[in-house]
């Protein structure tokens, strides 16, 4: 008799988290190493950057190589100071992504991909799944006040981490059977304060909100990966190799669970 049972489709939700998102590379490396297929990726912020690059090339080692080669000269080259709407224009982020991945269209990607952004006007989550990938990544990584919002279809789009920091639901809506969520925001409450002050209370409050939103979203996944990066600041985009390893180690602990689900 012929076994016509279809394999479960696997979706990967790559969360927001700045330089902590380098751990996403390690997660994908470990999945590839174990022959775990990825049928769709949804990414918010740095998750969109890594996810978009990987879905374009399906070569995680080349994505990792970009991280290894990133230096301070390249970081400063991405800075395009502005005043209106944000400290930086963000156009050079598009150039950085294009230098690696070109200017792909969603329909040409090797793995289906969704980039998550948030509309400042309505407060709603916006999902990019067609058109220009570079613009989608630029919008998803537009951290408020730091980068200027992206104007798109009468919306003002900013960082997807504001409304869907671990984009699980959109993968379920697109027919994924098993969803692996990579939650980087679980690290946000690890920083210890000797005293709460006028300056650190607002940042701590924002981090607590992000922590709880990400926790609730990730809980709707079948497998939750929480790389123990600790507090990683933006400067770790340079010399961040060890963060890749943290992602690998976090994924290793859950590989058998995924294999069992596939069975």
CSV table of C-alpha atoms in Angstrom, one decimal:
chain,number,residue,atom,x,y,z
A,1,UNK,CA,0.0,0.0,0.0
A,2,UNK,CA,1.1,3.5,-0.7
A,3,UNK,CA,1.5,5.9,2.2
A,4,UNK,CA,0.0,9.2,1.1
A,5,UNK,CA,0.4,10.9,4.4
A,6,UNK,CA,1.9,14.4,4.0
A,7,UNK,CA,4.7,15.7,6.0
A,8,UNK,CA,3.8,18.4,8.6
A,9,UNK,CA,4.7,21.9,7.4
A,10,UNK,CA,7.2,23.7,9.7
A,11,UNK,CA,7.1,27.5,10.3
A,12,UNK,CA,9.9,29.4,11.9
A,13,UNK,CA,9.0,32.7,13.8
A,14,UNK,CA,12.2,34.8,14.2
A,15,UNK,CA,11.7,37.4,17.0
A,16,UNK,CA,12.9,41.0,17.4
A,17,UNK,CA,15.8,41.8,19.6
A,18,UNK,CA,18.5,43.9,18.0
A,19,UNK,CA,22.0,42.3,18.0
A,20,UNK,CA,20.6,39.3,20.0
A,21,UNK,CA,19.1,38.4,16.6
A,22,UNK,CA,22.5,37.1,15.5
A,23,UNK,CA,21.4,34.0,17.5
A,24,UNK,CA,18.8,33.3,14.7
A,25,UNK,CA,21.7,32.3,12.5
A,26,UNK,CA,22.7,29.6,15.0
A,27,UNK,CA,19.1,28.3,15.2
A,28,UNK,CA,18.8,27.9,11.5
A,29,UNK,CA,22.3,26.3,11.2
A,30,UNK,CA,21.2,23.7,13.8
A,31,UNK,CA,17.9,23.0,12.0
A,32,UNK,CA,19.8,22.5,8.7
A,33,UNK,CA,22.4,20.2,10.4
A,34,UNK,CA,19.6,17.9,11.6
A,35,UNK,CA,17.8,17.9,8.3
A,36,UNK,CA,14.8,19.8,9.7
A,37,UNK,CA,12.9,21.5,6.8
A,38,UNK,CA,11.7,25.0,7.0
A,39,UNK,CA,8.6,25.7,4.9
A,40,UNK,CA,8.0,29.3,5.9
A,41,UNK,CA,9.7,32.0,7.9
A,42,UNK,CA,8.0,35.1,9.6
A,43,UNK,CA,10.4,37.7,11.0
A,44,UNK,CA,10.1,40.8,13.1
A,45,UNK,CA,12.9,43.5,13.2
A,46,UNK,CA,16.2,41.7,13.2
A,47,UNK,CA,14.2,38.5,12.6
A,48,UNK,CA,13.1,40.0,9.3
A,49,UNK,CA,16.6,40.9,8.4
A,50,UNK,CA,18.0,37.4,9.0
A,51,UNK,CA,14.9,35.7,7.7
A,52,UNK,CA,14.8,37.8,4.6
A,53,UNK,CA,18.5,37.2,3.8
A,54,UNK,CA,18.2,33.4,4.4
A,55,UNK,CA,15.0,33.0,2.4
A,56,UNK,CA,16.6,34.8,-0.5
A,57,UNK,CA,19.7,32.6,-0.7
A,58,UNK,CA,18.9,29.5,1.4
A,59,UNK,CA,22.5,29.7,2.5
A,60,UNK,CA,22.8,30.3,6.2
A,61,UNK,CA,26.6,30.1,6.1
A,62,UNK,CA,26.8,33.1,3.7
A,63,UNK,CA,24.5,35.0,6.1
A,64,UNK,CA,26.9,34.1,9.0
A,65,UNK,CA,29.8,35.2,6.9
A,66,UNK,CA,28.3,38.7,6.6
A,67,UNK,CA,28.1,38.9,10.4
A,68,UNK,CA,31.8,37.8,10.7
A,69,UNK,CA,32.9,40.4,8.2
A,70,UNK,CA,30.9,43.3,9.7
A,71,UNK,CA,33.2,45.9,11.2
A,72,UNK,CA,32.8,49.4,12.6
A,73,UNK,CA,33.5,51.0,9.3
A,74,UNK,CA,30.5,49.3,7.8
A,75,UNK,CA,28.4,50.1,10.8
A,76,UNK,CA,29.2,53.8,10.5
A,77,UNK,CA,28.6,53.7,6.8
A,78,UNK,CA,24.9,52.8,7.5
A,79,UNK,CA,24.3,55.9,9.4
A,80,UNK,CA,22.4,58.6,7.5
A,81,UNK,CA,21.5,61.3,10.1
A,82,UNK,CA,18.1,63.0,9.8
A,83,UNK,CA,16.0,65.1,12.0
A,84,UNK,CA,12.4,64.6,10.9
A,85,UNK,CA,10.8,61.3,12.1
A,86,UNK,CA,14.0,59.7,13.4
A,87,UNK,CA,17.6,60.2,14.1
A,88,UNK,CA,18.5,58.2,10.9
A,89,UNK,CA,16.9,58.0,7.5
A,90,UNK,CA,17.3,54.2,7.2
A,91,UNK,CA,18.0,54.2,3.5
A,92,UNK,CA,21.5,52.8,4.0
A,93,UNK,CA,20.1,49.8,5.8
A,94,UNK,CA,18.4,49.0,2.5
A,95,UNK,CA,21.8,49.4,0.8
A,96,UNK,CA,23.4,47.0,3.3
A,97,UNK,CA,20.7,44.4,2.7
A,98,UNK,CA,20.8,44.8,-1.1
A,99,UNK,CA,24.6,44.4,-1.1
A,100,UNK,CA,24.2,40.9,0.2
A,101,UNK,CA,20.8,39.8,-1.2
A,102,UNK,CA,20.2,42.0,-4.2
A,103,UNK,CA,16.7,43.4,-4.7
A,104,UNK,CA,14.5,40.3,-4.5
A,105,UNK,CA,10.7,40.1,-4.9
A,106,UNK,CA,8.7,37.9,-2.4
A,107,UNK,CA,7.6,35.7,-5.3
A,108,UNK,CA,11.2,34.9,-6.2
A,109,UNK,CA,12.3,33.8,-2.7
A,110,UNK,CA,13.5,30.2,-2.2
A,111,UNK,CA,11.5,29.9,1.1
A,112,UNK,CA,8.2,31.7,1.6
A,113,UNK,CA,8.7,34.7,3.9
A,114,UNK,CA,6.7,37.2,5.8
A,115,UNK,CA,8.1,40.5,7.3
A,116,UNK,CA,6.3,42.0,10.2
A,117,UNK,CA,5.9,45.8,10.7
A,118,UNK,CA,3.6,48.0,12.9
A,119,UNK,CA,1.5,50.9,11.6
A,120,UNK,CA,2.0,53.9,13.9
A,121,UNK,CA,-1.3,55.4,12.7
A,122,UNK,CA,-3.7,52.5,13.4
A,123,UNK,CA,-1.5,50.5,15.8
A,124,UNK,CA,-2.2,47.4,13.8
A,125,UNK,CA,0.4,44.8,12.7
A,126,UNK,CA,1.1,44.8,9.0
A,127,UNK,CA,2.4,41.8,7.2
A,128,UNK,CA,4.6,42.0,4.0
A,129,UNK,CA,4.3,38.9,1.8
A,130,UNK,CA,4.5,40.4,-1.7
A,131,UNK,CA,6.4,43.1,-3.6
A,132,UNK,CA,9.9,44.4,-2.7
A,133,UNK,CA,11.7,42.4,0.1
A,134,UNK,CA,14.2,45.2,0.8
A,135,UNK,CA,11.5,47.7,1.6
A,136,UNK,CA,9.7,45.1,3.8
A,137,UNK,CA,12.9,44.5,5.8
A,138,UNK,CA,13.6,48.2,6.1
A,139,UNK,CA,10.1,48.8,7.5
A,140,UNK,CA,10.3,45.8,9.9
A,141,UNK,CA,13.6,47.1,11.4
A,142,UNK,CA,12.6,50.7,11.8
A,143,UNK,CA,13.1,51.1,15.5
A,144,UNK,CA,11.0,54.2,16.6
A,145,UNK,CA,12.8,57.5,17.0
A,146,UNK,CA,16.0,55.8,15.8
A,147,UNK,CA,15.0,55.2,12.2
A,148,UNK,CA,12.5,57.2,10.3
A,149,UNK,CA,9.1,55.4,9.7
A,150,UNK,CA,8.5,53.9,6.2
A,151,UNK,CA,5.5,55.4,4.3
A,152,UNK,CA,3.5,52.6,2.7
A,153,UNK,CA,-0.1,52.5,1.5
A,154,UNK,CA,-1.1,55.5,3.8
A,155,UNK,CA,0.6,53.9,6.7
A,156,UNK,CA,3.6,54.9,8.8
A,157,UNK,CA,5.4,51.6,9.4
A,158,UNK,CA,7.9,51.0,12.2
A,159,UNK,CA,9.6,48.0,13.9
A,160,UNK,CA,7.5,44.9,13.9
A,161,UNK,CA,8.6,44.2,17.5
A,162,UNK,CA,6.1,46.7,18.7
A,163,UNK,CA,3.1,44.6,17.9
A,164,UNK,CA,4.2,41.1,17.0
A,165,UNK,CA,7.7,40.5,18.5
A,166,UNK,CA,7.5,36.8,17.9
A,167,UNK,CA,5.2,36.4,14.8
A,168,UNK,CA,3.6,33.0,15.5
A,169,UNK,CA,0.0,33.6,14.6
A,170,UNK,CA,0.6,34.6,10.9
A,171,UNK,CA,2.4,31.3,10.4
A,172,UNK,CA,-0.6,29.4,11.7
A,173,UNK,CA,-2.9,31.4,9.5
A,174,UNK,CA,-0.7,30.4,6.5
A,175,UNK,CA,-1.1,26.7,7.2
A,176,UNK,CA,2.0,25.8,9.1
A,177,UNK,CA,1.4,22.7,11.3
A,178,UNK,CA,4.5,22.9,13.6
A,179,UNK,CA,5.7,26.3,14.6
A,180,UNK,CA,9.1,27.0,16.1
A,181,UNK,CA,9.3,30.4,17.9
A,182,UNK,CA,12.6,32.1,18.7
A,183,UNK,CA,11.9,34.5,21.5
A,184,UNK,CA,14.8,36.9,22.2
A,185,UNK,CA,12.8,39.3,24.4
A,186,UNK,CA,12.8,36.8,27.3
A,187,UNK,CA,16.2,38.3,28.2
A,188,UNK,CA,14.8,41.8,28.7
A,189,UNK,CA,14.0,41.4,32.4
A,190,UNK,CA,17.4,39.9,33.3
A,191,UNK,CA,19.1,43.2,33.8
A,192,UNK,CA,19.3,44.0,37.6
A,193,UNK,CA,19.0,47.5,39.0
A,194,UNK,CA,20.4,48.7,42.3
A,195,UNK,CA,17.9,51.5,42.2
A,196,UNK,CA,15.1,52.7,39.9
A,197,UNK,CA,15.6,56.3,38.7
A,198,UNK,CA,13.9,58.8,36.6
A,199,UNK,CA,16.0,57.8,33.6
A,200,UNK,CA,15.9,54.0,33.9
A,201,UNK,CA,12.2,53.5,34.8
A,202,UNK,CA,10.9,54.4,31.3
A,203,UNK,CA,13.3,51.9,29.6
A,204,UNK,CA,12.6,49.2,32.1
A,205,UNK,CA,8.8,49.7,31.7
A,206,UNK,CA,9.1,49.4,27.9
A,207,UNK,CA,11.2,46.2,28.3
A,208,UNK,CA,8.6,44.7,30.7
A,209,UNK,CA,5.9,45.3,28.1
A,210,UNK,CA,8.0,43.7,25.4
A,211,UNK,CA,8.8,40.8,27.6
A,212,UNK,CA,5.2,40.0,28.3
A,213,UNK,CA,4.0,40.5,24.8
A,214,UNK,CA,6.7,38.2,23.4
A,215,UNK,CA,6.0,35.6,26.1
A,216,UNK,CA,2.3,35.4,25.2
A,217,UNK,CA,3.0,35.2,21.5
A,218,UNK,CA,5.7,32.6,21.8
A,219,UNK,CA,3.4,30.5,24.0
A,220,UNK,CA,1.2,29.8,21.0
A,221,UNK,CA,4.0,28.0,19.2
A,222,UNK,CA,4.7,24.2,19.4
A,223,UNK,CA,8.4,24.7,20.2
A,224,UNK,CA,9.9,27.7,22.0
A,225,UNK,CA,13.6,28.5,21.6
A,226,UNK,CA,15.0,31.1,24.1
A,227,UNK,CA,18.7,31.7,23.4
A,228,UNK,CA,20.3,32.8,26.6
A,229,UNK,CA,22.1,35.9,25.3
A,230,UNK,CA,21.7,38.0,28.4
A,231,UNK,CA,21.9,41.8,27.8
A,232,UNK,CA,23.3,42.3,24.3
A,233,UNK,CA,23.7,45.8,23.0
A,234,UNK,CA,23.8,47.2,19.5
A,235,UNK,CA,27.7,47.2,19.4
A,236,UNK,CA,27.6,43.3,19.3
A,237,UNK,CA,26.8,43.6,15.6
A,238,UNK,CA,30.6,43.6,15.5
A,239,UNK,CA,32.3,40.6,17.0
A,240,UNK,CA,29.1,38.8,17.6
A,241,UNK,CA,30.3,35.3,16.6
A,242,UNK,CA,29.6,33.9,20.1
A,243,UNK,CA,25.9,34.8,19.8
A,244,UNK,CA,25.6,32.5,16.8
A,245,UNK,CA,26.8,29.7,19.0
A,246,UNK,CA,24.3,30.6,21.7
A,247,UNK,CA,21.5,30.2,19.1
A,248,UNK,CA,22.9,26.8,18.1
A,249,UNK,CA,23.1,25.6,21.7
A,250,UNK,CA,19.5,26.7,22.4
A,251,UNK,CA,18.2,24.9,19.3
A,252,UNK,CA,20.1,21.7,20.1
A,253,UNK,CA,18.1,21.3,23.3
A,254,UNK,CA,14.9,21.1,21.4
A,255,UNK,CA,15.8,19.1,18.3
A,256,UNK,CA,14.6,15.8,19.6
A,257,UNK,CA,11.2,17.4,20.4
A,258,UNK,CA,10.9,18.6,16.8
A,259,UNK,CA,11.9,15.2,15.4
A,260,UNK,CA,9.2,13.5,17.6
A,261,UNK,CA,6.6,16.0,16.3
A,262,UNK,CA,7.5,15.2,12.8
A,263,UNK,CA,7.1,11.5,13.5
